[in-house]
Amino acid sequence: MKKLYLILLLPLLFVSCGEDFTSLSPISERNAQNFYETQGDFEVAITGAYDALQSNGTFGVNYVLMLEMRADNGANGGGATGLAATLQQLDDFEEISTASELETTWNQSYEGIGRANTIIARIDDVDFTDSNLKNQIKGEALFIRSLLYYNMAVIFGNIPEQFEEVTSPNVEINQVPASAIFDRIASDLEEAEGLLPPVAEGGRATEYAAAALLGRVHLQAGNPGAAEAPLRRVVDSQQYDLVEDYTQLWGASNEGNVESIFEVQYISGGVGEGSAYTDMYTPNGVGGGVGGGVAPQDVTDDIVAQFDPADERFEGTLEPDGDGGYWVEKFDSSPTTAFDAPNNWVEIRYAEVLLNLAEAIGESSEAYDLINEVRDRAGLADIDGNTPGTFEEKLLQERRLEFAFENKRWPDLLRFGVAKSVMANHLGISESEVTLLYPIPLGAIDVAPDEMTQNPEHQ
Protein backbone atom coordinates (compact mmCIF):
# COMPACT_ATOMS: atom_id res chain seq x y z
CA MET A 1 0.00 0.00 0.00
CA LYS A 2 1.51 3.27 -1.11
CA LYS A 3 0.43 5.69 1.60
CA LEU A 4 2.06 8.54 -0.28
CA TYR A 5 -1.11 8.88 -2.27
CA LEU A 6 -3.62 8.61 0.51
CA ILE A 7 -3.53 12.41 0.43
CA LEU A 8 -4.85 12.15 -3.11
CA LEU A 9 -7.77 10.00 -2.03
CA LEU A 10 -10.11 12.90 -2.11
CA PRO A 11 -13.40 11.44 -3.16
CA LEU A 12 -14.31 13.21 0.04
CA LEU A 13 -14.54 16.86 0.84
CA PHE A 14 -12.82 18.76 3.51
CA VAL A 15 -12.23 22.37 4.23
CA SER A 16 -10.17 21.29 7.22
CA CYS A 17 -7.85 18.30 7.25
CA GLY A 18 -8.87 15.10 8.97
CA GLU A 19 -6.45 12.58 10.39
CA ASP A 20 -7.68 9.87 8.03
CA PHE A 21 -8.24 10.85 4.45
CA THR A 22 -10.53 7.89 3.89
CA SER A 23 -12.99 8.94 6.58
CA LEU A 24 -16.27 10.74 6.21
CA SER A 25 -16.22 14.35 5.17
CA PRO A 26 -16.19 16.57 8.24
CA ILE A 27 -18.59 18.94 6.51
CA SER A 28 -21.10 16.68 4.84
CA GLU A 29 -20.79 13.65 7.12
CA ARG A 30 -21.32 11.69 3.92
CA ASN A 31 -18.80 9.46 2.20
CA ALA A 32 -17.58 9.83 -1.35
CA GLN A 33 -20.31 7.72 -2.88
CA ASN A 34 -22.94 10.13 -1.64
CA PHE A 35 -21.13 13.35 -2.37
CA TYR A 36 -20.33 15.21 -5.60
CA GLU A 37 -23.87 14.64 -6.84
CA THR A 38 -25.31 18.14 -6.99
CA GLN A 39 -24.34 21.64 -7.99
CA GLY A 40 -24.27 22.57 -4.32
CA ASP A 41 -21.82 19.77 -3.57
CA PHE A 42 -19.35 21.16 -6.10
CA GLU A 43 -19.79 24.71 -4.84
CA VAL A 44 -18.66 23.49 -1.43
CA ALA A 45 -15.93 21.30 -2.94
CA ILE A 46 -14.27 24.16 -4.80
CA THR A 47 -14.15 26.10 -1.54
CA GLY A 48 -12.17 23.20 -0.12
CA ALA A 49 -9.78 23.38 -3.08
CA TYR A 50 -9.20 27.09 -2.56
CA ASP A 51 -8.66 26.40 1.13
CA ALA A 52 -5.65 24.23 0.24
CA LEU A 53 -3.88 27.37 -0.96
CA GLN A 54 -4.11 28.84 2.57
CA SER A 55 -2.44 25.95 4.37
CA ASN A 56 0.90 26.24 6.17
CA GLY A 57 2.42 23.79 3.73
CA THR A 58 1.59 25.99 0.74
CA PHE A 59 1.16 29.77 0.65
CA GLY A 60 0.44 30.04 4.38
CA VAL A 61 4.09 29.63 5.40
CA ASN A 62 6.22 27.12 3.53
CA TYR A 63 6.20 28.53 0.01
CA VAL A 64 7.62 31.69 1.60
CA LEU A 65 10.45 29.61 3.08
CA MET A 66 11.13 27.71 -0.12
CA LEU A 67 10.87 30.56 -2.62
CA GLU A 68 11.77 33.74 -0.72
CA MET A 69 13.83 32.88 2.36
CA ARG A 70 15.88 30.56 0.14
CA ALA A 71 17.07 33.52 -1.91
CA ASP A 72 18.99 36.68 -1.06
CA ASN A 73 16.14 38.99 0.02
CA GLY A 74 15.12 37.28 3.24
CA ALA A 75 16.69 35.15 5.92
CA ASN A 76 15.63 32.95 8.79
CA GLY A 77 15.11 35.14 11.83
CA GLY A 78 14.44 32.40 14.34
CA GLY A 79 17.97 31.37 15.18
CA ALA A 80 19.79 28.15 14.37
CA THR A 81 18.84 25.91 17.29
CA GLY A 82 15.76 24.14 18.51
CA LEU A 83 12.69 24.40 16.34
CA ALA A 84 14.42 26.91 14.09
CA ALA A 85 17.33 24.62 13.22
CA THR A 86 15.68 23.20 10.11
CA LEU A 87 14.79 26.71 8.94
CA GLN A 88 18.44 27.70 9.11
CA GLN A 89 19.34 24.58 7.18
CA LEU A 90 16.87 25.55 4.46
CA ASP A 91 18.37 29.02 4.34
CA ASP A 92 21.94 27.70 4.14
CA PHE A 93 21.36 24.94 1.54
CA GLU A 94 21.99 22.33 4.21
CA GLU A 95 18.49 20.91 4.50
CA ILE A 96 17.94 17.18 4.91
CA SER A 97 15.20 15.04 3.41
CA THR A 98 13.60 14.40 6.81
CA ALA A 99 12.91 18.11 7.46
CA SER A 100 9.31 18.59 8.55
CA GLU A 101 8.93 21.65 6.31
CA LEU A 102 9.64 19.52 3.24
CA GLU A 103 7.21 16.83 4.33
CA THR A 104 4.44 19.33 5.07
CA THR A 105 4.96 21.16 1.79
CA TRP A 106 4.83 17.90 -0.14
CA ASN A 107 1.77 16.51 1.62
CA GLN A 108 -0.35 19.64 1.71
CA SER A 109 0.44 20.57 -1.89
CA TYR A 110 -0.60 17.13 -3.07
CA GLU A 111 -3.62 17.30 -0.81
CA GLY A 112 -4.79 20.38 -2.69
CA ILE A 113 -3.98 18.72 -6.01
CA GLY A 114 -6.08 15.76 -4.92
CA ARG A 115 -9.07 17.95 -4.10
CA ALA A 116 -8.86 19.52 -7.54
CA ASN A 117 -8.47 16.12 -9.20
CA THR A 118 -11.70 14.85 -7.71
CA ILE A 119 -13.66 17.91 -8.85
CA ILE A 120 -12.26 17.68 -12.38
CA ALA A 121 -12.93 13.93 -12.59
CA ARG A 122 -16.55 14.10 -11.44
CA ILE A 123 -18.02 17.42 -12.47
CA ASP A 124 -18.81 16.50 -16.09
CA ASP A 125 -21.21 13.76 -14.94
CA VAL A 126 -23.35 16.08 -12.82
CA ASP A 127 -26.20 18.26 -14.07
CA PHE A 128 -26.02 21.95 -13.09
CA THR A 129 -28.84 24.43 -13.29
CA ASP A 130 -26.19 26.98 -14.22
CA SER A 131 -23.86 25.74 -16.97
CA ASN A 132 -21.66 28.82 -16.63
CA LEU A 133 -21.06 28.00 -12.98
CA LYS A 134 -20.19 24.43 -13.92
CA ASN A 135 -17.55 25.68 -16.34
CA GLN A 136 -16.26 28.14 -13.80
CA ILE A 137 -15.80 25.54 -11.07
CA LYS A 138 -14.00 23.17 -13.42
CA GLY A 139 -11.78 26.03 -14.60
CA GLU A 140 -11.04 27.01 -11.01
CA ALA A 141 -10.03 23.45 -10.16
CA LEU A 142 -7.70 23.36 -13.18
CA PHE A 143 -6.20 26.70 -12.15
CA ILE A 144 -5.68 25.71 -8.49
CA ARG A 145 -4.11 22.39 -9.48
CA SER A 146 -1.79 24.16 -11.93
CA LEU A 147 -0.73 26.75 -9.36
CA LEU A 148 0.16 24.05 -6.85
CA TYR A 149 1.99 21.95 -9.43
CA TYR A 150 3.94 25.00 -10.64
CA ASN A 151 5.28 25.60 -7.14
CA MET A 152 6.05 21.93 -6.57
CA ALA A 153 7.97 21.68 -9.84
CA VAL A 154 10.03 24.78 -8.99
CA ILE A 155 10.74 23.55 -5.47
CA PHE A 156 11.41 19.84 -6.01
CA GLY A 157 11.97 19.40 -9.75
CA ASN A 158 11.25 15.73 -10.47
CA ILE A 159 7.94 14.93 -8.84
CA PRO A 160 5.12 12.40 -9.29
CA GLU A 161 2.48 13.38 -11.79
CA GLN A 162 -1.07 12.59 -10.74
CA PHE A 163 -3.73 14.24 -12.84
CA GLU A 164 -6.45 11.67 -12.28
CA GLU A 165 -8.64 11.08 -9.25
CA VAL A 166 -7.21 8.42 -7.00
CA THR A 167 -9.74 5.93 -5.69
CA SER A 168 -7.37 3.24 -4.43
CA PRO A 169 -4.14 3.34 -2.43
CA ASN A 170 -2.56 1.03 -5.01
CA VAL A 171 -1.44 3.80 -7.31
CA GLU A 172 1.19 3.61 -10.01
CA ILE A 173 3.63 6.38 -9.15
CA ASN A 174 5.19 8.08 -12.15
CA GLN A 175 7.98 10.50 -11.24
CA VAL A 176 8.59 12.95 -14.08
CA PRO A 177 10.89 15.94 -14.65
CA ALA A 178 9.64 19.47 -14.02
CA SER A 179 9.47 20.04 -17.78
CA ALA A 180 6.74 17.41 -18.09
CA ILE A 181 4.77 19.06 -15.29
CA PHE A 182 5.09 22.46 -16.95
CA ASP A 183 3.89 21.04 -20.28
CA ARG A 184 0.83 19.48 -18.70
CA ILE A 185 -0.23 22.46 -16.60
CA ALA A 186 0.25 24.74 -19.61
CA SER A 187 -2.35 22.65 -21.40
CA ASP A 188 -4.61 22.71 -18.35
CA LEU A 189 -4.34 26.49 -18.05
CA GLU A 190 -5.31 26.91 -21.70
CA GLU A 191 -8.43 24.89 -20.95
CA ALA A 192 -9.07 26.81 -17.74
CA GLU A 193 -8.80 30.13 -19.55
CA GLY A 194 -11.63 29.07 -21.85
CA LEU A 195 -13.83 28.00 -18.94
CA LEU A 196 -13.31 30.87 -16.50
CA PRO A 197 -15.17 34.19 -16.59
CA PRO A 198 -13.34 37.47 -17.26
CA VAL A 199 -14.48 38.84 -13.89
CA ALA A 200 -15.32 36.96 -10.69
CA GLU A 201 -16.37 37.94 -7.20
CA GLY A 202 -14.83 36.90 -3.91
CA GLY A 203 -11.27 36.58 -5.15
CA ARG A 204 -12.02 33.63 -7.41
CA ALA A 205 -9.83 32.83 -10.41
CA THR A 206 -10.65 34.42 -13.77
CA GLU A 207 -9.64 33.73 -17.35
CA TYR A 208 -6.96 36.40 -17.02
CA ALA A 209 -5.53 34.78 -13.89
CA ALA A 210 -5.21 31.58 -15.92
CA ALA A 211 -3.59 33.45 -18.83
CA ALA A 212 -1.14 35.25 -16.55
CA LEU A 213 -0.15 32.01 -14.83
CA LEU A 214 0.17 30.33 -18.23
CA GLY A 215 2.65 33.00 -19.30
CA ARG A 216 4.61 32.50 -16.06
CA VAL A 217 4.71 28.73 -16.57
CA HIS A 218 6.00 29.05 -20.14
CA LEU A 219 8.78 31.39 -18.98
CA GLN A 220 9.83 29.08 -16.15
CA ALA A 221 9.85 26.18 -18.61
CA GLY A 222 12.18 28.12 -20.91
CA ASN A 223 9.59 28.82 -23.61
CA PRO A 224 9.44 32.63 -23.85
CA GLY A 225 7.90 32.53 -27.32
CA ALA A 226 4.91 30.60 -26.00
CA ALA A 227 4.52 33.00 -23.08
CA GLU A 228 3.94 36.08 -25.20
CA ALA A 229 0.40 35.37 -26.46
CA PRO A 230 -1.31 34.68 -23.09
CA LEU A 231 0.45 37.65 -21.50
CA ARG A 232 -0.71 39.91 -24.33
CA ARG A 233 -4.25 38.69 -23.79
CA VAL A 234 -4.09 39.99 -20.23
CA VAL A 235 -2.69 43.35 -21.33
CA ASP A 236 -5.12 43.68 -24.24
CA SER A 237 -8.10 42.97 -21.97
CA GLN A 238 -7.63 46.40 -20.36
CA GLN A 239 -9.04 44.89 -17.17
CA TYR A 240 -5.96 45.80 -15.14
CA ASP A 241 -3.61 48.68 -14.53
CA LEU A 242 -0.83 49.64 -12.14
CA VAL A 243 -1.98 51.14 -8.88
CA GLU A 244 -0.73 54.73 -8.95
CA ASP A 245 0.88 54.56 -5.50
CA TYR A 246 2.94 51.43 -4.78
CA THR A 247 2.21 51.71 -1.06
CA GLN A 248 -1.50 51.26 -1.81
CA LEU A 249 -1.01 47.71 -3.09
CA TRP A 250 -0.83 46.16 0.35
CA GLY A 251 -3.12 45.44 3.28
CA ALA A 252 -6.70 44.34 3.69
CA SER A 253 -8.07 47.75 2.72
CA ASN A 254 -6.40 47.51 -0.69
CA GLU A 255 -7.16 43.93 -1.64
CA GLY A 256 -8.78 43.32 -5.01
CA ASN A 257 -7.41 46.55 -6.44
CA VAL A 258 -7.05 47.31 -10.15
CA GLU A 259 -3.59 45.71 -10.23
CA SER A 260 -4.58 42.50 -8.51
CA ILE A 261 -5.16 39.48 -10.75
CA PHE A 262 -5.23 36.69 -8.16
CA GLU A 263 -4.93 36.67 -4.38
CA VAL A 264 -5.02 33.82 -1.87
CA GLN A 265 -7.81 34.93 0.42
CA TYR A 266 -7.55 35.33 4.19
CA ILE A 267 -9.80 36.84 6.82
CA SER A 268 -9.07 37.47 10.49
CA GLY A 269 -11.45 37.19 13.40
CA GLY A 270 -10.62 33.93 15.12
CA VAL A 271 -12.28 31.67 12.54
CA GLY A 272 -9.12 29.88 11.47
CA GLU A 273 -8.84 31.74 8.17
CA GLY A 274 -6.25 34.39 9.03
CA SER A 275 -2.77 34.79 7.58
CA ALA A 276 0.60 34.60 9.34
CA TYR A 277 2.52 37.17 7.27
CA THR A 278 2.32 39.98 9.82
CA ASP A 279 3.82 37.66 12.43
CA MET A 280 6.44 36.38 9.99
CA TYR A 281 7.65 39.67 8.59
CA THR A 282 6.88 42.48 11.05
CA PRO A 283 7.20 43.30 14.76
CA ASN A 284 3.46 43.93 14.94
CA GLY A 285 2.24 40.35 15.15
CA VAL A 286 1.11 38.64 18.31
CA GLY A 287 2.55 35.17 17.75
CA GLY A 288 5.39 33.43 19.49
CA GLY A 289 7.86 33.14 16.64
CA VAL A 290 9.02 29.69 15.61
CA GLY A 291 7.92 28.24 18.93
CA GLY A 292 4.47 29.59 18.26
CA GLY A 293 4.26 27.80 14.98
CA VAL A 294 5.49 30.27 12.38
CA ALA A 295 8.86 31.23 10.87
CA PRO A 296 10.06 34.79 11.49
CA GLN A 297 11.76 36.34 8.48
CA ASP A 298 14.60 38.85 8.50
CA VAL A 299 15.39 41.38 5.77
CA THR A 300 18.92 41.08 4.38
CA ASP A 301 21.28 44.03 4.11
CA ASP A 302 21.70 43.04 0.48
CA ILE A 303 18.13 43.84 -0.59
CA VAL A 304 18.13 47.09 1.39
CA ALA A 305 21.22 48.24 -0.49
CA GLN A 306 19.66 47.53 -3.89
CA PHE A 307 17.10 50.34 -3.74
CA ASP A 308 17.90 53.61 -5.46
CA PRO A 309 17.29 56.53 -3.05
CA ALA A 310 14.67 57.81 -5.48
CA ASP A 311 12.81 54.49 -5.66
CA GLU A 312 9.36 55.03 -4.17
CA ARG A 313 8.95 51.28 -3.74
CA PHE A 314 11.28 51.37 -0.77
CA GLU A 315 8.67 53.01 1.45
CA GLY A 316 6.05 50.50 0.43
CA THR A 317 8.38 47.55 0.93
CA LEU A 318 10.50 48.20 4.02
CA GLU A 319 10.26 50.00 7.35
CA PRO A 320 13.17 50.80 9.73
CA ASP A 321 13.07 48.71 12.89
CA GLY A 322 14.77 51.32 15.06
CA ASP A 323 17.89 49.17 15.53
CA GLY A 324 19.53 49.75 12.17
CA GLY A 325 17.59 47.03 10.39
CA TYR A 326 14.31 46.77 8.53
CA TRP A 327 11.12 44.76 8.45
CA VAL A 328 8.66 44.21 5.59
CA GLU A 329 6.05 46.95 5.44
CA LYS A 330 4.07 45.08 2.77
CA PHE A 331 2.72 42.67 5.37
CA ASP A 332 1.98 45.05 8.22
CA SER A 333 -1.48 44.57 9.73
CA SER A 334 -3.30 44.05 13.01
CA PRO A 335 -3.86 40.34 13.68
CA THR A 336 -6.81 39.44 15.89
CA THR A 337 -4.79 36.66 17.51
CA ALA A 338 -1.53 34.92 16.71
CA PHE A 339 -1.18 34.26 12.98
CA ASP A 340 -4.64 35.65 12.33
CA ALA A 341 -4.15 38.71 10.14
CA PRO A 342 -6.49 39.76 7.30
CA ASN A 343 -3.69 40.14 4.72
CA ASN A 344 -4.32 38.29 1.48
CA TRP A 345 -1.37 36.81 -0.38
CA VAL A 346 -1.09 38.72 -3.67
CA GLU A 347 0.09 35.95 -5.98
CA ILE A 348 -0.42 37.50 -9.43
CA ARG A 349 -0.53 41.19 -10.19
CA TYR A 350 -0.39 43.29 -13.33
CA ALA A 351 3.19 44.47 -12.80
CA GLU A 352 4.30 40.85 -13.13
CA VAL A 353 2.42 40.52 -16.41
CA LEU A 354 4.21 43.60 -17.78
CA LEU A 355 7.66 42.39 -16.76
CA ASN A 356 6.90 38.85 -17.87
CA LEU A 357 5.86 40.15 -21.27
CA ALA A 358 9.09 42.14 -21.52
CA GLU A 359 10.98 38.93 -20.79
CA ALA A 360 8.94 36.97 -23.30
CA ILE A 361 9.58 39.31 -26.23
CA GLY A 362 13.22 39.97 -25.36
CA GLU A 363 15.33 43.08 -25.66
CA SER A 364 13.54 45.63 -27.80
CA SER A 365 12.06 49.09 -27.54
CA GLU A 366 8.72 47.54 -26.60
CA ALA A 367 10.31 45.49 -23.82
CA TYR A 368 11.98 48.58 -22.39
CA ASP A 369 8.67 50.45 -22.59
CA LEU A 370 7.07 47.71 -20.46
CA ILE A 371 9.88 47.85 -17.92
CA ASN A 372 9.73 51.62 -17.84
CA GLU A 373 6.00 51.54 -17.19
CA VAL A 374 6.81 49.76 -13.94
CA ARG A 375 9.76 52.04 -13.21
CA ASP A 376 7.68 55.17 -13.84
CA ARG A 377 5.33 54.15 -11.04
CA ALA A 378 8.39 53.85 -8.80
CA GLY A 379 9.52 57.39 -9.67
CA LEU A 380 12.61 56.19 -11.55
CA ALA A 381 14.09 57.35 -14.83
CA ASP A 382 13.64 55.25 -17.96
CA ILE A 383 16.23 52.72 -19.05
CA ASP A 384 17.09 51.51 -22.52
CA GLY A 385 19.69 49.56 -24.42
CA ASN A 386 22.36 52.11 -23.56
CA THR A 387 21.87 51.72 -19.81
CA PRO A 388 24.76 49.69 -18.34
CA GLY A 389 24.27 45.95 -18.05
CA THR A 390 22.71 43.28 -20.19
CA PHE A 391 18.98 43.23 -20.80
CA GLU A 392 18.67 40.18 -18.56
CA GLU A 393 20.60 41.84 -15.73
CA LYS A 394 18.46 44.96 -15.88
CA LEU A 395 15.22 42.97 -16.00
CA LEU A 396 16.23 40.69 -13.14
CA GLN A 397 17.13 43.68 -10.98
CA GLU A 398 13.81 45.35 -11.74
CA ARG A 399 11.96 42.19 -10.79
CA ARG A 400 13.90 41.91 -7.55
CA LEU A 401 12.85 45.36 -6.40
CA GLU A 402 9.28 45.23 -7.69
CA PHE A 403 8.46 41.80 -6.24
CA ALA A 404 10.61 41.74 -3.11
CA PHE A 405 9.19 39.24 -0.56
CA GLU A 406 6.49 38.02 -2.98
CA ASN A 407 7.95 34.52 -3.63
CA LYS A 408 9.32 35.50 -7.04
CA ARG A 409 13.04 35.82 -6.29
CA TRP A 410 14.08 32.14 -6.13
CA PRO A 411 12.19 31.13 -9.31
CA ASP A 412 13.72 34.17 -11.04
CA LEU A 413 17.25 33.19 -10.03
CA LEU A 414 16.63 29.68 -11.33
CA ARG A 415 15.09 30.83 -14.60
CA PHE A 416 17.80 33.38 -15.35
CA GLY A 417 20.48 30.77 -14.62
CA VAL A 418 22.23 32.72 -11.87
CA ALA A 419 21.05 31.01 -8.69
CA LYS A 420 24.40 29.38 -7.95
CA SER A 421 26.53 32.46 -8.58
CA VAL A 422 24.22 34.89 -6.79
CA MET A 423 23.70 32.75 -3.73
CA ALA A 424 27.34 31.69 -3.46
CA ASN A 425 28.33 35.34 -3.42
CA HIS A 426 25.53 36.23 -0.99
CA LEU A 427 26.40 33.51 1.54
CA GLY A 428 30.14 33.42 1.00
CA ILE A 429 30.15 29.76 -0.04
CA SER A 430 31.21 27.89 -3.16
CA GLU A 431 28.80 27.44 -6.05
CA SER A 432 28.99 23.68 -5.55
CA GLU A 433 27.33 24.14 -2.16
CA VAL A 434 24.28 25.84 -3.69
CA THR A 435 21.63 23.29 -4.61
CA LEU A 436 18.95 24.25 -7.11
CA LEU A 437 16.31 21.78 -5.96
CA TYR A 438 15.10 20.70 -2.54
CA PRO A 439 15.44 17.05 -1.56
CA ILE A 440 12.34 14.99 -2.00
CA PRO A 441 11.02 14.12 1.48
CA LEU A 442 12.37 10.82 2.70
CA GLY A 443 8.87 9.67 3.64
CA ALA A 444 7.75 9.92 0.02
CA ILE A 445 10.67 7.80 -1.15
CA ASP A 446 10.31 5.24 1.66
CA VAL A 447 6.71 4.60 0.67
CA ALA A 448 7.61 3.83 -2.94
CA PRO A 449 11.38 3.16 -3.15
CA ASP A 450 11.08 1.36 -6.49
CA GLU A 451 9.28 4.26 -8.17
CA MET A 452 10.79 7.33 -6.48
CA THR A 453 14.36 8.56 -6.65
CA GLN A 454 16.08 11.41 -4.88
CA ASN A 455 17.31 14.48 -6.75
CA PRO A 456 20.90 13.67 -7.79
CA GLU A 457 22.44 16.61 -5.94
CA HIS A 458 20.96 15.29 -2.67
CA GLN A 459 21.89 11.65 -3.08
Phi, psi and omega in degrees: 000124183264093185294344178310323187259011170297332178290346177263001177279074185246049166280024176228167184241134169209136175265346168230153189277134173266167180285334182235114185286357177257009181274180178295153176296132179292342177272306189274339187057025175237150179275182188299324183296337183251009178245177181057042181245346184227166175303318180298323178301317182287331175296322177287322182297320181290332173297320177296326178291316176299323181300330180297334179288339181277344193295158180300329181284346180245243184287341183300317180214304198290328176296330175297317180295315187285329190247345181240307177300327181301327187269200190261007177273318185240169180208154175300127180252013184259007182090182186240015180233169177061223183293340181274353186302317181291332177293319178295323177297319176299320183289332185257009182063034180239019183293154179244159189289351177264005180300134183296328180297321178293316180298315181294318178299314180299307185294314185284333173292314179291332175298314177295320177300319179296321177298317179294320180303316182295318178298311183297321183290331190251342191291328182294339183270002184246135178281134176245143172286340181236101183294329178295321178293322178299313178298318182298313182296319178296318178297321178296318179297319177297319180295312181299314179300318180294320180296319178292315180295324177303310181295320179295321180292321177293318185286310189254340182080256182283112183226162176291137172266133177213097183248010176242155175295137178261125180241003178214146178290346180273079186253138174281115184270125182239100180278125185232159177290161180304326181301323179291323176296315180300319179298317183290315183288336173297317177296318179296321181290327174298318177294316181299320180302323179284343182263332187276152178282160177291333180225140179217149180269161173071023177076017181282158182293147178238174178298330181281332172296318178295317180295318180296317178293324177300315177300318178299316181298314179299319178296314181295331179279356180084027181240067184300326179299323179285338182284335189298312186299309180296326178292322176295327178297323178293313180297314184291341180294334183058025177278341189230160178204167174283134171298135186300319183249117183304326181293342182269013175278338197247155176095159185300329182287346182248006183293150180069027181285180187294341179270341186283129178252321173206133178233141168282124191274136173223155175214136180270178178122016176074026180251012178077018182237018181272166180257160184257003190295325178297319178291326183287321194246351185227166175274006187258010175279178180233018180274183182251031180065208182302318180296339178269001174104016178217163187253107180294141184243130176264155175266131181279152175299331183298313181290325178301318184289345184282339185282130170294142179304335181273356185285112182289349177289338182302313182296327180277350184255315189233154178222132178301141181265000180088350180241022180092356178248193182219157169233171190269108181295331182306328188253014179292140180192190180232088180299144176291313175222186180303130176059038184225056179267161181272000185297124168286160170266115180277101186270323180227125175225166190297327178301323178295319179300316180297313181287328174295320179294320176301318178295319183295319184273343177081176186302124182187169178296323178295317180298317178294326176299320179294316177297318182290334174298321177287318180294323179301318178298329180276359180079023184254154179290156179292154172241164177205194183295341179273350177291136183306145179102160175285164177302316182296320179295318181292319180293317180297320178295319179297319178296321182299316183284321182291321187249024181305129177069025178245022177068022180258341190294311182295313175302323179297314180299321177295311186294323180277358175073026184237012184301315183294313183291317181295313185285328175297318178293320182295318185264351182071039179236175178279156179297331179294340180274351180267115179262139186273339180235152175278151176292141175293134183307137182301324180300325179292323180285321181298326182290326183222065186296335181280339183254335186250136174236154179280152174302135186307322184287353179247005180280000000 
